[in-house]
């Protein structure tokens, strides 16, 4: 186990991203650039990040105590002082730069091959004998997706740059592997795999027959449910057509039947009581507080009696000290994640109650990463730019 603050070699011990027929190919120089960005991110996490805590404990916190005769009460007071610190400014600038470099390194091979790649993706027949794809050209993209380019992905998840475009999904698939420094596994599916491992250990008799993944993006964490519950019918929804085109083609290329449709998780067209299990994987922090309330209400409507929802996220701030909450909050301030902070502070019990769930059946649990259990090394640090680095995921859910 890697202890916090311990230096590590940046040589990767994790598996490379698994190739599949619709993964955007990168030539030698493009792949080398992508690997450089991944290594650069690893270096920041393992060798630079820890310096922030050292600066806080040795300089910033003592100066605050001397001035106020107390320690900082919350992440806001920490932020007020730390954002003026030159070491933190250096770290934050380097991390933001790594994010921009990541997108650029993944855009170039997609742009170079865009016409050919889109043709390959769109030749996968909708309504095939395996999975299916249903798009809704009249679905309005929520403002919380249009207002900013989430995670700094140029154009966001929903913009189309040509007819029947899937480029956002192509870029995202490559970029996530770099962003997480391969810590989400060769299929980028660790969040889904971790929830499945937790479900099977804690609820061994639970055998869902209909499963819905909300905000599925390119289906990274959707596919493991089809493999874990082979008798179940799997559905994935998202508001972004480019992501869904890619998700469908990717699932078909991996020979996994998933039924994708373009829908807003706040209000779907499924009948009430349609599902035994509803999941999401880092969806909630990319939606507004109003949207989160609507999504949980929709989960209650869609679940059968005895069904369950399980939303995978990074940890809430309530169990963190002010400094750790400040560091995890980096994405809110620096990575185009305007709803990140509030999503980590919502009273989940009240959220469940307002959606008509029984609060005595609420789930708030930290669960181990499936890959942490299996083989992947971890930095043991939760921070912006190190998704899943702590080797744990937070699950919020409820039984109906």
Short mmCIF file of N, CA, C and O in Angstrom, two decimals, residues 262-336:
data_model
loop_
_atom_site.label_atom_id
_atom_site.label_comp_id
_atom_site.label_asym_id
_atom_site.label_seq_id
_atom_site.Cartn_x
_atom_site.Cartn_y
_atom_site.Cartn_z
N UNK A 262 -31.10 8.37 -26.09
CA UNK A 262 -30.80 9.75 -25.74
C UNK A 262 -31.94 10.30 -24.89
O UNK A 262 -33.02 10.61 -25.39
N UNK A 263 -31.67 10.43 -23.60
CA UNK A 263 -32.69 10.90 -22.66
C UNK A 263 -32.03 11.68 -21.54
O UNK A 263 -30.86 11.47 -21.22
N UNK A 264 -32.82 12.56 -20.94
CA UNK A 264 -32.40 13.30 -19.76
C UNK A 264 -32.81 12.51 -18.53
O UNK A 264 -33.98 12.15 -18.38
N UNK A 265 -31.86 12.23 -17.65
CA UNK A 265 -32.14 11.42 -16.46
C UNK A 265 -33.14 12.08 -15.52
O UNK A 265 -33.72 11.43 -14.66
N UNK A 266 -33.38 13.38 -15.69
CA UNK A 266 -34.36 14.07 -14.85
C UNK A 266 -35.79 13.64 -15.18
O UNK A 266 -36.67 13.67 -14.31
N UNK A 267 -36.01 13.26 -16.43
CA UNK A 267 -37.36 12.87 -16.86
C UNK A 267 -37.23 11.96 -18.07
O UNK A 267 -36.98 12.41 -19.18
N UNK A 268 -37.39 10.67 -17.86
CA UNK A 268 -37.22 9.69 -18.94
C UNK A 268 -38.57 9.24 -19.48
O UNK A 268 -39.63 9.56 -18.93
N UNK A 269 -38.52 8.48 -20.57
CA UNK A 269 -39.77 7.97 -21.15
C UNK A 269 -40.06 6.53 -20.75
O UNK A 269 -40.96 5.91 -21.31
N UNK A 270 -39.30 5.99 -19.80
CA UNK A 270 -39.57 4.64 -19.33
C UNK A 270 -40.81 4.63 -18.44
O UNK A 270 -41.12 5.62 -17.75
N UNK A 271 -41.51 3.52 -18.42
CA UNK A 271 -42.69 3.39 -17.56
C UNK A 271 -42.28 3.27 -16.10
O UNK A 271 -41.19 2.81 -15.77
N UNK A 272 -43.16 3.69 -15.23
CA UNK A 272 -42.90 3.56 -13.79
C UNK A 272 -42.69 2.10 -13.43
O UNK A 272 -43.34 1.21 -13.98
N UNK A 273 -41.76 1.86 -12.50
CA UNK A 273 -41.49 0.50 -12.06
C UNK A 273 -40.79 -0.35 -13.10
O UNK A 273 -40.97 -1.57 -13.13
N UNK A 274 -39.97 0.28 -13.96
CA UNK A 274 -39.35 -0.45 -15.06
C UNK A 274 -38.08 -1.21 -14.67
O UNK A 274 -37.67 -2.13 -15.37
N UNK A 275 -37.43 -0.82 -13.56
CA UNK A 275 -36.09 -1.33 -13.31
C UNK A 275 -35.92 -1.90 -11.90
O UNK A 275 -36.53 -1.43 -10.94
N UNK A 276 -35.06 -2.90 -11.83
CA UNK A 276 -34.67 -3.47 -10.53
C UNK A 276 -33.46 -2.73 -9.95
O UNK A 276 -33.29 -2.68 -8.73
N UNK A 277 -32.62 -2.20 -10.82
CA UNK A 277 -31.39 -1.53 -10.39
C UNK A 277 -31.16 -0.33 -11.29
O UNK A 277 -31.19 -0.43 -12.51
N UNK A 278 -30.91 0.82 -10.65
CA UNK A 278 -30.52 2.04 -11.37
C UNK A 278 -29.18 2.49 -10.82
O UNK A 278 -29.00 2.59 -9.60
N UNK A 279 -28.24 2.75 -11.71
CA UNK A 279 -26.89 3.14 -11.30
C UNK A 279 -26.47 4.39 -12.06
O UNK A 279 -27.04 4.76 -13.10
N UNK A 280 -25.46 5.06 -11.53
CA UNK A 280 -24.76 6.11 -12.28
C UNK A 280 -23.32 6.11 -11.79
O UNK A 280 -23.01 5.62 -10.70
N UNK A 281 -22.46 6.69 -12.60
CA UNK A 281 -21.02 6.66 -12.31
C UNK A 281 -20.45 8.05 -12.56
O UNK A 281 -20.31 8.45 -13.71
N UNK A 282 -20.22 8.77 -11.49
CA UNK A 282 -19.79 10.18 -11.49
C UNK A 282 -20.70 11.05 -12.36
O UNK A 282 -20.24 11.95 -13.06
N UNK A 283 -21.98 10.81 -12.28
CA UNK A 283 -22.98 11.64 -12.96
C UNK A 283 -23.40 12.84 -12.12
O UNK A 283 -23.46 13.97 -12.62
N UNK A 284 -23.68 12.62 -10.84
CA UNK A 284 -24.36 13.63 -10.03
C UNK A 284 -23.58 14.93 -9.95
O UNK A 284 -24.16 16.02 -9.97
N UNK A 285 -22.25 14.85 -9.88
CA UNK A 285 -21.48 16.09 -9.73
C UNK A 285 -21.42 16.91 -11.02
O UNK A 285 -20.91 18.03 -11.02
N UNK A 286 -21.95 16.37 -12.11
CA UNK A 286 -21.96 17.12 -13.37
C UNK A 286 -23.34 17.70 -13.67
O UNK A 286 -23.61 18.15 -14.78
N UNK A 287 -24.21 17.70 -12.65
CA UNK A 287 -25.55 18.26 -12.81
C UNK A 287 -25.81 19.27 -11.71
O UNK A 287 -25.16 19.26 -10.66
N UNK A 288 -26.78 20.14 -11.93
CA UNK A 288 -27.12 21.15 -10.93
C UNK A 288 -27.84 20.51 -9.74
O UNK A 288 -28.31 19.37 -9.83
N UNK A 289 -27.93 21.26 -8.65
CA UNK A 289 -28.62 20.72 -7.47
C UNK A 289 -30.08 20.42 -7.80
O UNK A 289 -30.62 19.39 -7.38
N UNK A 290 -30.73 21.31 -8.55
CA UNK A 290 -32.12 21.07 -8.95
C UNK A 290 -32.22 19.79 -9.76
O UNK A 290 -33.14 18.98 -9.55
N UNK A 291 -31.28 19.59 -10.67
CA UNK A 291 -31.29 18.39 -11.49
C UNK A 291 -31.08 17.13 -10.65
O UNK A 291 -31.73 16.10 -10.89
N UNK A 292 -30.21 17.21 -9.65
CA UNK A 292 -29.97 16.05 -8.79
C UNK A 292 -31.26 15.64 -8.08
O UNK A 292 -31.60 14.45 -8.01
N UNK A 293 -32.00 16.61 -7.57
CA UNK A 293 -33.28 16.29 -6.92
C UNK A 293 -34.24 15.63 -7.91
O UNK A 293 -34.92 14.65 -7.57
N UNK A 294 -34.28 16.15 -9.13
CA UNK A 294 -35.16 15.56 -10.14
C UNK A 294 -34.74 14.14 -10.50
O UNK A 294 -35.58 13.25 -10.71
N UNK A 295 -33.42 13.92 -10.58
CA UNK A 295 -32.90 12.60 -10.94
C UNK A 295 -33.26 11.56 -9.88
O UNK A 295 -33.68 10.44 -10.20
N UNK A 296 -33.12 11.94 -8.61
CA UNK A 296 -33.42 10.98 -7.54
C UNK A 296 -34.93 10.69 -7.49
O UNK A 296 -35.35 9.55 -7.27
N UNK A 297 -35.75 11.70 -7.75
CA UNK A 297 -37.20 11.47 -7.84
C UNK A 297 -37.52 10.53 -8.99
O UNK A 297 -38.38 9.65 -8.87
N UNK A 298 -36.82 10.71 -10.10
CA UNK A 298 -37.05 9.84 -11.26
C UNK A 298 -36.61 8.41 -10.96
O UNK A 298 -37.25 7.45 -11.39
N UNK A 299 -35.53 8.27 -10.20
CA UNK A 299 -35.11 6.93 -9.78
C UNK A 299 -36.21 6.24 -8.99
O UNK A 299 -36.48 5.05 -9.19
N UNK A 300 -36.82 6.98 -8.07
CA UNK A 300 -37.90 6.40 -7.26
C UNK A 300 -39.05 5.95 -8.15
O UNK A 300 -39.61 4.86 -7.96
N UNK A 301 -39.41 6.78 -9.12
CA UNK A 301 -40.51 6.43 -10.02
C UNK A 301 -40.19 5.18 -10.84
O UNK A 301 -41.04 4.32 -11.05
N UNK A 302 -38.96 5.08 -11.30
CA UNK A 302 -38.59 4.01 -12.23
C UNK A 302 -38.31 2.68 -11.55
O UNK A 302 -38.36 1.63 -12.20
N UNK A 303 -38.00 2.70 -10.24
CA UNK A 303 -37.66 1.46 -9.56
C UNK A 303 -38.90 0.64 -9.22
O UNK A 303 -39.95 1.16 -8.84
N UNK A 304 -38.76 -0.67 -9.34
CA UNK A 304 -39.78 -1.59 -8.86
C UNK A 304 -39.70 -1.65 -7.33
O UNK A 304 -38.65 -1.37 -6.76
N UNK A 305 -40.76 -2.03 -6.65
CA UNK A 305 -40.66 -2.27 -5.20
C UNK A 305 -39.57 -3.30 -4.92
O UNK A 305 -39.49 -4.33 -5.58
N UNK A 306 -38.70 -2.99 -3.97
CA UNK A 306 -37.57 -3.86 -3.67
C UNK A 306 -36.35 -3.57 -4.50
O UNK A 306 -35.28 -4.16 -4.30
N UNK A 307 -36.49 -2.64 -5.49
CA UNK A 307 -35.36 -2.27 -6.32
C UNK A 307 -34.39 -1.36 -5.59
O UNK A 307 -34.63 -0.93 -4.46
N UNK A 308 -33.31 -1.04 -6.26
CA UNK A 308 -32.24 -0.28 -5.61
C UNK A 308 -31.61 0.68 -6.60
O UNK A 308 -31.48 0.39 -7.79
N UNK A 309 -31.20 1.85 -6.09
CA UNK A 309 -30.35 2.75 -6.87
C UNK A 309 -29.00 2.84 -6.18
O UNK A 309 -28.90 2.74 -4.95
N UNK A 310 -27.95 3.01 -6.98
CA UNK A 310 -26.58 3.12 -6.45
C UNK A 310 -25.80 4.07 -7.34
O UNK A 310 -25.52 3.75 -8.50
N UNK A 311 -25.46 5.24 -6.80
CA UNK A 311 -24.76 6.26 -7.56
C UNK A 311 -23.31 6.33 -7.08
O UNK A 311 -23.05 6.63 -5.91
N UNK A 312 -22.37 6.06 -7.98
CA UNK A 312 -20.95 6.08 -7.63
C UNK A 312 -20.37 7.47 -7.78
O UNK A 312 -20.55 8.13 -8.81
N UNK A 313 -19.67 7.93 -6.74
CA UNK A 313 -19.09 9.27 -6.73
C UNK A 313 -17.78 9.27 -5.96
O UNK A 313 -17.37 8.26 -5.39
N UNK A 314 -17.12 10.43 -5.94
CA UNK A 314 -16.00 10.65 -5.02
C UNK A 314 -16.59 11.05 -3.66
O UNK A 314 -17.75 11.41 -3.57
N UNK A 315 -15.80 11.00 -2.58
CA UNK A 315 -16.36 11.14 -1.23
C UNK A 315 -16.97 12.51 -0.95
O UNK A 315 -16.47 13.52 -1.46
N UNK A 316 -18.02 12.56 -0.14
CA UNK A 316 -18.58 13.85 0.28
C UNK A 316 -17.62 14.55 1.23
O UNK A 316 -16.75 13.92 1.84
N UNK A 317 -17.77 15.85 1.36
CA UNK A 317 -16.86 16.65 2.18
C UNK A 317 -17.09 16.48 3.68
O UNK A 317 -16.23 16.79 4.48
N UNK A 318 -18.28 16.00 4.05
CA UNK A 318 -18.66 16.04 5.47
C UNK A 318 -17.74 15.24 6.38
O UNK A 318 -17.65 15.53 7.57
N UNK A 319 -17.07 14.24 5.84
CA UNK A 319 -16.18 13.43 6.67
C UNK A 319 -14.71 13.79 6.47
O UNK A 319 -13.82 13.06 6.90
N UNK A 320 -14.46 14.92 5.83
CA UNK A 320 -13.08 15.34 5.56
C UNK A 320 -12.70 16.54 6.41
O UNK A 320 -13.54 17.35 6.79
N UNK A 321 -11.40 16.65 6.66
CA UNK A 321 -10.89 17.86 7.27
C UNK A 321 -10.88 18.99 6.27
O UNK A 321 -10.98 18.78 5.05
N UNK A 322 -10.74 20.24 6.73
CA UNK A 322 -10.80 21.40 5.84
C UNK A 322 -9.78 21.36 4.71
O UNK A 322 -10.09 21.72 3.58
N UNK A 323 -8.55 20.90 5.00
CA UNK A 323 -7.53 20.89 3.96
C UNK A 323 -7.86 19.85 2.88
O UNK A 323 -7.75 20.14 1.68
N UNK A 324 -8.23 18.64 3.29
CA UNK A 324 -8.54 17.60 2.30
C UNK A 324 -9.74 18.00 1.44
O UNK A 324 -9.76 17.74 0.23
N UNK A 325 -10.75 18.63 2.06
CA UNK A 325 -11.90 19.09 1.29
C UNK A 325 -11.49 20.16 0.29
O UNK A 325 -11.96 20.18 -0.86
N UNK A 326 -10.60 21.04 0.70
CA UNK A 326 -10.09 22.07 -0.21
C UNK A 326 -9.39 21.45 -1.40
O UNK A 326 -9.60 21.85 -2.55
N UNK A 327 -8.56 20.45 -1.18
CA UNK A 327 -7.83 19.83 -2.28
C UNK A 327 -8.75 19.07 -3.22
O UNK A 327 -8.60 19.12 -4.44
N UNK A 328 -9.73 18.36 -2.67
CA UNK A 328 -10.66 17.63 -3.52
C UNK A 328 -11.53 18.58 -4.32
O UNK A 328 -12.03 18.25 -5.39
N UNK A 329 -11.68 19.81 -3.81
CA UNK A 329 -12.52 20.80 -4.45
C UNK A 329 -11.83 21.49 -5.63
O UNK A 329 -12.39 22.39 -6.24
N UNK A 330 -10.62 21.02 -5.98
CA UNK A 330 -9.86 21.65 -7.04
C UNK A 330 -10.66 21.74 -8.34
O UNK A 330 -10.61 22.74 -9.06
N UNK A 331 -11.41 20.71 -8.67
CA UNK A 331 -12.16 20.68 -9.93
C UNK A 331 -13.19 21.80 -10.01
O UNK A 331 -13.46 22.32 -11.09
N UNK A 332 -13.80 22.15 -8.89
CA UNK A 332 -14.80 23.22 -8.89
C UNK A 332 -14.18 24.52 -9.37
O UNK A 332 -14.76 25.24 -10.19
N UNK A 333 -13.00 24.81 -8.90
CA UNK A 333 -12.37 26.09 -9.18
C UNK A 333 -11.57 26.10 -10.48
O UNK A 333 -11.37 27.15 -11.08
N UNK A 334 -11.08 24.95 -10.91
CA UNK A 334 -10.07 24.94 -11.96
C UNK A 334 -10.35 24.03 -13.15
O UNK A 334 -9.56 24.03 -14.10
N UNK A 335 -11.40 23.23 -13.11
CA UNK A 335 -11.57 22.21 -14.14
C UNK A 335 -12.97 22.19 -14.74
O UNK A 335 -13.47 21.15 -15.15
N UNK A 336 -13.62 23.37 -14.76
CA UNK A 336 -14.95 23.48 -15.36
C UNK A 336 -15.93 22.45 -14.79
O UNK A 336 -16.66 21.78 -15.53
#
